[in-house]
């Protein structure tokens, strides 16, 4: 303990020690903060350096601008030209039609430093100061004062940045990185060339709309005078247009004049002009030079497609500025002949007066045109496509006469107009079925009631039905019912997935249309898409093209061969270096499946039932062709191809509210025939090679199954190897008939009254069709006239009369009565046995409604008579006879789809099409479908197909086929549905 007098001094001592320790700690903390701050600055500097290095990496050199913008050899002085594939014929020049040549004007900026501006006529070949001042005042008021470098993501691009974006960074997509790189380059060119030079360049290259580049060209186009002659009001108008080229005096005259007043007000506010000058400019009238008459450009739809495809590889602005020589895929001669034929086809007057103007017009089938309904509202289009190289050779846009296309308008090309494809989609439905075990020989039914609501309202042409047939016949003749029935069986999602794979992507069907609507009207497609899809078949399943303008990267036919700049540098060479154009090939369907479709579409004889012979699609050499029509009747199509070329035509009619006019199929077909004949004049006929995995087999003409003696006609059919039929035809069957009664003969029918008749046996749902078609059906009841009266003491109760039996048969009945002595059982083969064989011993014990005996039928097959004989003591013999069919053979059974281990991709293949092939030598009772232990259905009549809405995971399908004799055949497969 300290004395009281010492306490204050002790406190002071302890406080001093505490202060010293605190000072030491604060010092250390200060040094730490300073170190952290320094590290932060260093880290920030590193980050900035990294970002700057990334932004400045591969920046283009600003030294190229003078050569690009001023040199007479630069792109501005050489408008972009499009040529045909030979390079000899110019298709299109991207140049304002009012301007024949371009002039570069200097800018004297000394007087721009004073305000208000001294307005006086400029020197020759010099830009007026009013144009420069008006442009700066409206587009970038702080142009002369702003910092050279301004890194800001929110800043509007100034004049320097616009030059950079158009000429140095045009190939880079818009992004925050491009914005900052643009600002870096803008600072460089401002530092290197000065603001006056940048403004001069801008005024000479700015886009004023309608392919007018630079103030002088815009003045000549819109105002009919050189830029050196502009007054203040006219200069203000051009300044307004440079800020929004689409709001120009031709396309938006009222808006352009309103914006001109805004420019004048901006100049007044910024002190460039006096109030008197502003008032004078506002009152001065501006005379707008009328736009020139539209020029007749060659192949307008094709050239616009070229520009669209080219813009995916080179910035559109750079193309429009000029300097490019574009060699296209267009065959000038084919295009000329196609346009001439189209004009003649749509205008009989033209055909009469000028029909000999081109060779193709002379090939037009005038007789067909006279048979069709013509109208002033008719429109048509043509595409000629090389599927092996993925090139468009000719394209005539949709029109009633030749398109007049002004490239300055930038409107959507007519060839992009989409229409419902109608029955052109049915080959896609059948192609989808081929992936699930069907083939050209598969049996389909064209009968009423095959399809459910709402598709049931769709009917075949002429409201006719054709009964059972091979799929080949249904496709070749455009019978709608079999196709729509398959569509519902396969599941719409699977069909539309293949439609998309075939590059028909302009529109997608809605969910409601897919599930409840007609596939024929579910989407709209362009003629170019249809041509592409059928080109896959022509090229044995391979699609050649470029993603082009497609956002989903599906390949499309290409229109460009080579692109060269004004210096002669080749930027794209699609033939020597396909990668420069994005050209690629893609296997869409297997060669075997494509061959099956082509084999059907090139089968001329298969089309005869609907088109007759000869018909418009027969042109003398191997050609696959398909007609198409819509249910509304306002569009007709024809697509046909050889291995080298695809030709597609469309003819439509404008709908009118007061009348409905259905077009004849011959309109599109006649035009197609003409083009196809002309294009193939110099091409040697060529057929499609048979790919490995294709087999041929003789089949019954109607059912596509193995021929029998009853089958009236046979034919050779093609199959995927392994999918050939293994069962005999069961549509045509022989029946023994009592010719007097027309009923099925029995063992009691006198032999002289029995005759064999072959009938087409149809399922119950086809009975109404058979009656309508006046087809005789086999009787469904037996002749009972000659049946003996029943004797209760001599009878067979089991098996029943006309039963099917197999294996060991227990015979039940009665052998009894007065004077009974014995009984025996006999069997005889055939309807009228020539000899009888006794079963077992003679039995001396009577039987009353019990077992009479046993019959081992193993090894037997066919029609038999079973006879019970009862001997009475008076030697009288009572007899009972029944007729049975012995069937010891189980049904044939093959699971065609799904295959063992097959994988389905969800959701495109969520609907699994279960397809079974089953047959019996006599009568099939039914096929039972069991999936994962759950009984789905039993089908008693072919076709044995069942769509199942699957779920993810592994599944086991078990199939049981049973005949009326009780014989059973089973099989099962395991498959998977996965994402």
Tab-separated table of C-alpha atoms in Angstrom, residues 270-488:
chain	number	residue	atom	x	y	z
A	270	UNK	CA	-25.235	27.652	-79.577
A	271	UNK	CA	-24.449	30.972	-81.272
A	272	UNK	CA	-23.571	29.593	-84.678
A	273	UNK	CA	-26.104	31.847	-86.384
A	274	UNK	CA	-27.917	35.069	-85.569
A	275	UNK	CA	-31.639	35.293	-84.913
A	276	UNK	CA	-32.050	37.000	-88.284
A	277	UNK	CA	-30.245	34.132	-90.032
A	278	UNK	CA	-32.341	31.622	-88.121
A	279	UNK	CA	-35.562	33.399	-89.019
A	280	UNK	CA	-34.563	33.518	-92.660
A	281	UNK	CA	-33.693	29.798	-92.678
A	282	UNK	CA	-36.999	28.923	-91.038
A	283	UNK	CA	-38.947	30.812	-93.670
A	284	UNK	CA	-36.948	29.572	-96.651
A	285	UNK	CA	-38.778	26.825	-98.515
A	286	UNK	CA	-36.830	23.697	-99.326
A	287	UNK	CA	-37.561	21.991	-102.616
A	288	UNK	CA	-37.179	18.224	-102.353
A	289	UNK	CA	-35.963	16.451	-105.436
A	290	UNK	CA	-38.502	13.679	-106.199
A	291	UNK	CA	-37.157	10.149	-105.878
A	292	UNK	CA	-36.299	8.522	-109.188
A	293	UNK	CA	-38.556	5.896	-110.659
A	294	UNK	CA	-37.848	2.453	-109.353
A	295	UNK	CA	-35.183	0.735	-111.348
A	296	UNK	CA	-35.756	-2.707	-112.777
A	297	UNK	CA	-33.101	-4.623	-110.873
A	298	UNK	CA	-32.335	-8.140	-111.975
A	299	UNK	CA	-33.346	-10.984	-109.652
A	300	UNK	CA	-34.501	-8.671	-106.840
A	301	UNK	CA	-35.498	-11.373	-104.363
A	302	UNK	CA	-32.217	-13.192	-104.913
A	303	UNK	CA	-30.050	-10.084	-104.520
A	304	UNK	CA	-31.738	-9.158	-101.271
A	305	UNK	CA	-31.094	-12.649	-99.962
A	306	UNK	CA	-27.435	-12.217	-100.956
A	307	UNK	CA	-27.218	-8.994	-98.939
A	308	UNK	CA	-28.881	-10.610	-95.933
A	309	UNK	CA	-26.525	-13.577	-95.988
A	310	UNK	CA	-23.473	-11.393	-96.609
A	311	UNK	CA	-24.340	-9.190	-93.635
A	312	UNK	CA	-23.841	-12.200	-91.353
A	313	UNK	CA	-20.183	-12.262	-92.411
A	314	UNK	CA	-19.404	-8.584	-93.076
A	315	UNK	CA	-20.942	-5.552	-91.374
A	316	UNK	CA	-23.933	-4.333	-93.339
A	317	UNK	CA	-22.772	-0.702	-93.241
A	318	UNK	CA	-19.401	-1.647	-94.721
A	319	UNK	CA	-21.173	-3.440	-97.558
A	320	UNK	CA	-23.368	-0.422	-98.253
A	321	UNK	CA	-20.469	2.055	-98.132
A	322	UNK	CA	-19.009	0.301	-101.168
A	323	UNK	CA	-15.806	-1.290	-102.363
A	324	UNK	CA	-16.991	-4.879	-102.641
A	325	UNK	CA	-17.191	-7.174	-105.634
A	326	UNK	CA	-19.576	-10.015	-104.791
A	327	UNK	CA	-19.698	-13.092	-106.985
A	328	UNK	CA	-22.994	-14.904	-106.360
A	329	UNK	CA	-24.267	-18.412	-107.075
A	330	UNK	CA	-26.915	-17.177	-109.498
A	331	UNK	CA	-27.058	-18.807	-112.910
A	332	UNK	CA	-27.948	-15.834	-115.100
A	333	UNK	CA	-29.437	-17.914	-117.879
A	334	UNK	CA	-31.571	-20.007	-115.537
A	335	UNK	CA	-32.818	-16.882	-113.769
A	336	UNK	CA	-33.690	-15.198	-117.052
A	337	UNK	CA	-35.608	-18.213	-118.317
A	338	UNK	CA	-37.396	-18.734	-114.997
A	339	UNK	CA	-38.549	-15.095	-114.904
A	340	UNK	CA	-39.717	-15.286	-118.514
A	341	UNK	CA	-41.588	-18.540	-117.919
A	342	UNK	CA	-43.242	-17.154	-114.796
A	343	UNK	CA	-44.400	-14.013	-116.574
A	344	UNK	CA	-45.775	-16.071	-119.449
A	345	UNK	CA	-47.453	-18.590	-117.146
A	346	UNK	CA	-49.285	-15.918	-115.181
A	347	UNK	CA	-50.231	-13.827	-118.189
A	348	UNK	CA	-51.815	-15.610	-121.135
A	349	UNK	CA	-51.723	-12.302	-123.034
A	350	UNK	CA	-47.960	-12.167	-122.588
A	351	UNK	CA	-47.724	-15.776	-123.649
A	352	UNK	CA	-49.717	-15.071	-126.793
A	353	UNK	CA	-47.769	-11.947	-127.733
A	354	UNK	CA	-44.280	-12.708	-126.472
A	355	UNK	CA	-44.341	-16.414	-125.730
A	356	UNK	CA	-41.451	-17.045	-128.089
A	357	UNK	CA	-39.280	-14.483	-126.314
A	358	UNK	CA	-37.527	-17.226	-124.345
A	359	UNK	CA	-37.040	-20.927	-124.757
A	360	UNK	CA	-38.636	-21.763	-121.420
A	361	UNK	CA	-41.866	-20.004	-122.394
A	362	UNK	CA	-42.113	-22.231	-125.452
A	363	UNK	CA	-42.037	-25.260	-123.159
A	364	UNK	CA	-45.081	-24.129	-121.167
A	365	UNK	CA	-47.957	-26.627	-121.387
A	366	UNK	CA	-50.586	-24.197	-122.660
A	367	UNK	CA	-53.200	-26.932	-122.718
A	368	UNK	CA	-52.852	-27.309	-118.958
A	369	UNK	CA	-53.131	-23.576	-118.420
A	370	UNK	CA	-56.360	-23.484	-120.413
A	371	UNK	CA	-57.794	-26.205	-118.176
A	372	UNK	CA	-57.073	-24.312	-114.979
A	373	UNK	CA	-58.809	-21.358	-113.393
A	374	UNK	CA	-56.834	-18.165	-113.888
A	375	UNK	CA	-57.198	-14.956	-111.941
A	376	UNK	CA	-55.737	-11.495	-111.773
A	377	UNK	CA	-54.918	-12.229	-108.118
A	378	UNK	CA	-52.556	-15.084	-108.939
A	379	UNK	CA	-49.072	-14.925	-107.490
A	380	UNK	CA	-46.181	-17.295	-108.035
A	381	UNK	CA	-42.546	-17.917	-107.176
A	382	UNK	CA	-39.744	-20.270	-108.225
A	383	UNK	CA	-36.577	-21.624	-106.609
A	384	UNK	CA	-33.857	-23.650	-108.343
A	385	UNK	CA	-31.381	-25.200	-105.931
A	386	UNK	CA	-28.214	-27.294	-106.220
A	387	UNK	CA	-28.493	-29.613	-103.189
A	388	UNK	CA	-25.028	-31.144	-103.548
A	389	UNK	CA	-23.263	-27.766	-103.228
A	390	UNK	CA	-25.938	-26.019	-101.206
A	391	UNK	CA	-26.291	-23.212	-103.756
A	392	UNK	CA	-29.296	-21.284	-105.017
A	393	UNK	CA	-29.100	-21.086	-108.791
A	394	UNK	CA	-32.231	-19.022	-109.410
A	395	UNK	CA	-34.940	-17.406	-107.321
A	396	UNK	CA	-37.978	-15.555	-108.597
A	397	UNK	CA	-39.837	-13.754	-105.853
A	398	UNK	CA	-43.548	-13.948	-105.235
A	399	UNK	CA	-45.370	-11.654	-107.624
A	400	UNK	CA	-48.043	-11.327	-110.273
A	401	UNK	CA	-45.370	-9.922	-112.569
A	402	UNK	CA	-41.636	-9.556	-112.200
A	403	UNK	CA	-40.605	-7.933	-108.943
A	404	UNK	CA	-39.426	-4.339	-109.138
A	405	UNK	CA	-37.003	-4.007	-106.299
A	406	UNK	CA	-35.460	-0.804	-105.064
A	407	UNK	CA	-32.672	-1.725	-102.638
A	408	UNK	CA	-32.906	1.640	-100.942
A	409	UNK	CA	-36.269	0.686	-99.468
A	410	UNK	CA	-34.896	-2.177	-97.429
A	411	UNK	CA	-38.246	-3.976	-97.383
A	412	UNK	CA	-38.626	-7.654	-96.604
A	413	UNK	CA	-37.942	-9.748	-99.672
A	414	UNK	CA	-40.956	-11.386	-101.264
A	415	UNK	CA	-39.376	-14.823	-101.138
A	416	UNK	CA	-39.605	-14.701	-97.350
A	417	UNK	CA	-43.409	-14.723	-97.482
A	418	UNK	CA	-44.518	-17.903	-95.748
A	419	UNK	CA	-47.621	-19.951	-96.500
A	420	UNK	CA	-49.152	-23.156	-95.115
A	421	UNK	CA	-47.319	-26.057	-96.809
A	422	UNK	CA	-50.402	-28.257	-96.937
A	423	UNK	CA	-49.744	-31.753	-98.193
A	424	UNK	CA	-46.080	-31.017	-98.851
A	425	UNK	CA	-45.663	-32.029	-95.196
A	426	UNK	CA	-46.969	-35.559	-95.661
A	427	UNK	CA	-43.558	-36.956	-96.762
A	428	UNK	CA	-42.183	-35.681	-93.450
A	429	UNK	CA	-44.903	-37.585	-91.581
A	430	UNK	CA	-44.060	-40.744	-93.507
A	431	UNK	CA	-40.329	-40.166	-93.023
A	432	UNK	CA	-40.962	-40.009	-89.285
A	433	UNK	CA	-42.835	-43.296	-89.484
A	434	UNK	CA	-39.853	-44.862	-91.289
A	435	UNK	CA	-37.758	-44.184	-88.189
A	436	UNK	CA	-40.265	-46.267	-86.228
A	437	UNK	CA	-40.378	-49.411	-88.325
A	438	UNK	CA	-42.783	-48.435	-91.109
A	439	UNK	CA	-41.764	-48.528	-94.749
A	440	UNK	CA	-43.165	-48.047	-98.253
A	441	UNK	CA	-44.718	-51.524	-98.050
A	442	UNK	CA	-46.492	-50.973	-94.710
A	443	UNK	CA	-50.233	-51.485	-94.787
A	444	UNK	CA	-52.285	-48.324	-94.214
A	445	UNK	CA	-56.019	-47.741	-94.452
A	446	UNK	CA	-57.755	-44.937	-96.263
A	447	UNK	CA	-61.254	-45.256	-94.839
A	448	UNK	CA	-63.711	-42.986	-93.035
A	449	UNK	CA	-63.363	-42.805	-89.294
A	450	UNK	CA	-59.603	-43.409	-89.228
A	451	UNK	CA	-58.858	-40.067	-87.582
A	452	UNK	CA	-60.573	-38.492	-84.608
A	453	UNK	CA	-61.819	-34.979	-83.993
A	454	UNK	CA	-60.783	-32.298	-84.861
A	455	UNK	CA	-58.891	-33.799	-87.807
A	456	UNK	CA	-61.941	-35.795	-88.868
A	457	UNK	CA	-63.192	-32.801	-90.866
A	458	UNK	CA	-60.262	-33.240	-93.269
A	459	UNK	CA	-61.027	-35.478	-96.194
A	460	UNK	CA	-59.364	-36.653	-99.356
A	461	UNK	CA	-59.759	-34.772	-102.623
A	462	UNK	CA	-63.158	-35.513	-104.188
A	463	UNK	CA	-64.274	-36.931	-100.820
A	464	UNK	CA	-63.169	-40.392	-101.917
A	465	UNK	CA	-61.605	-43.241	-99.959
A	466	UNK	CA	-59.451	-46.058	-101.228
A	467	UNK	CA	-59.331	-48.726	-98.541
A	468	UNK	CA	-56.216	-50.792	-97.729
A	469	UNK	CA	-52.995	-49.964	-99.534
A	470	UNK	CA	-49.282	-49.783	-99.145
A	471	UNK	CA	-47.913	-46.608	-97.643
A	472	UNK	CA	-46.249	-45.950	-101.013
A	473	UNK	CA	-49.607	-45.475	-102.693
A	474	UNK	CA	-50.923	-43.181	-99.969
A	475	UNK	CA	-47.890	-40.904	-100.214
A	476	UNK	CA	-47.658	-40.854	-103.999
A	477	UNK	CA	-51.343	-39.974	-104.409
A	478	UNK	CA	-51.698	-37.541	-101.507
A	479	UNK	CA	-54.368	-39.521	-99.693
A	480	UNK	CA	-54.750	-37.518	-96.509
A	481	UNK	CA	-56.383	-39.981	-94.132
A	482	UNK	CA	-53.463	-42.448	-93.816
A	483	UNK	CA	-50.996	-39.578	-93.275
A	484	UNK	CA	-53.086	-37.906	-90.583
A	485	UNK	CA	-53.743	-41.253	-88.893
A	486	UNK	CA	-50.011	-41.869	-88.723
A	487	UNK	CA	-49.475	-38.313	-87.454
A	488	UNK	CA	-51.673	-38.958	-84.444
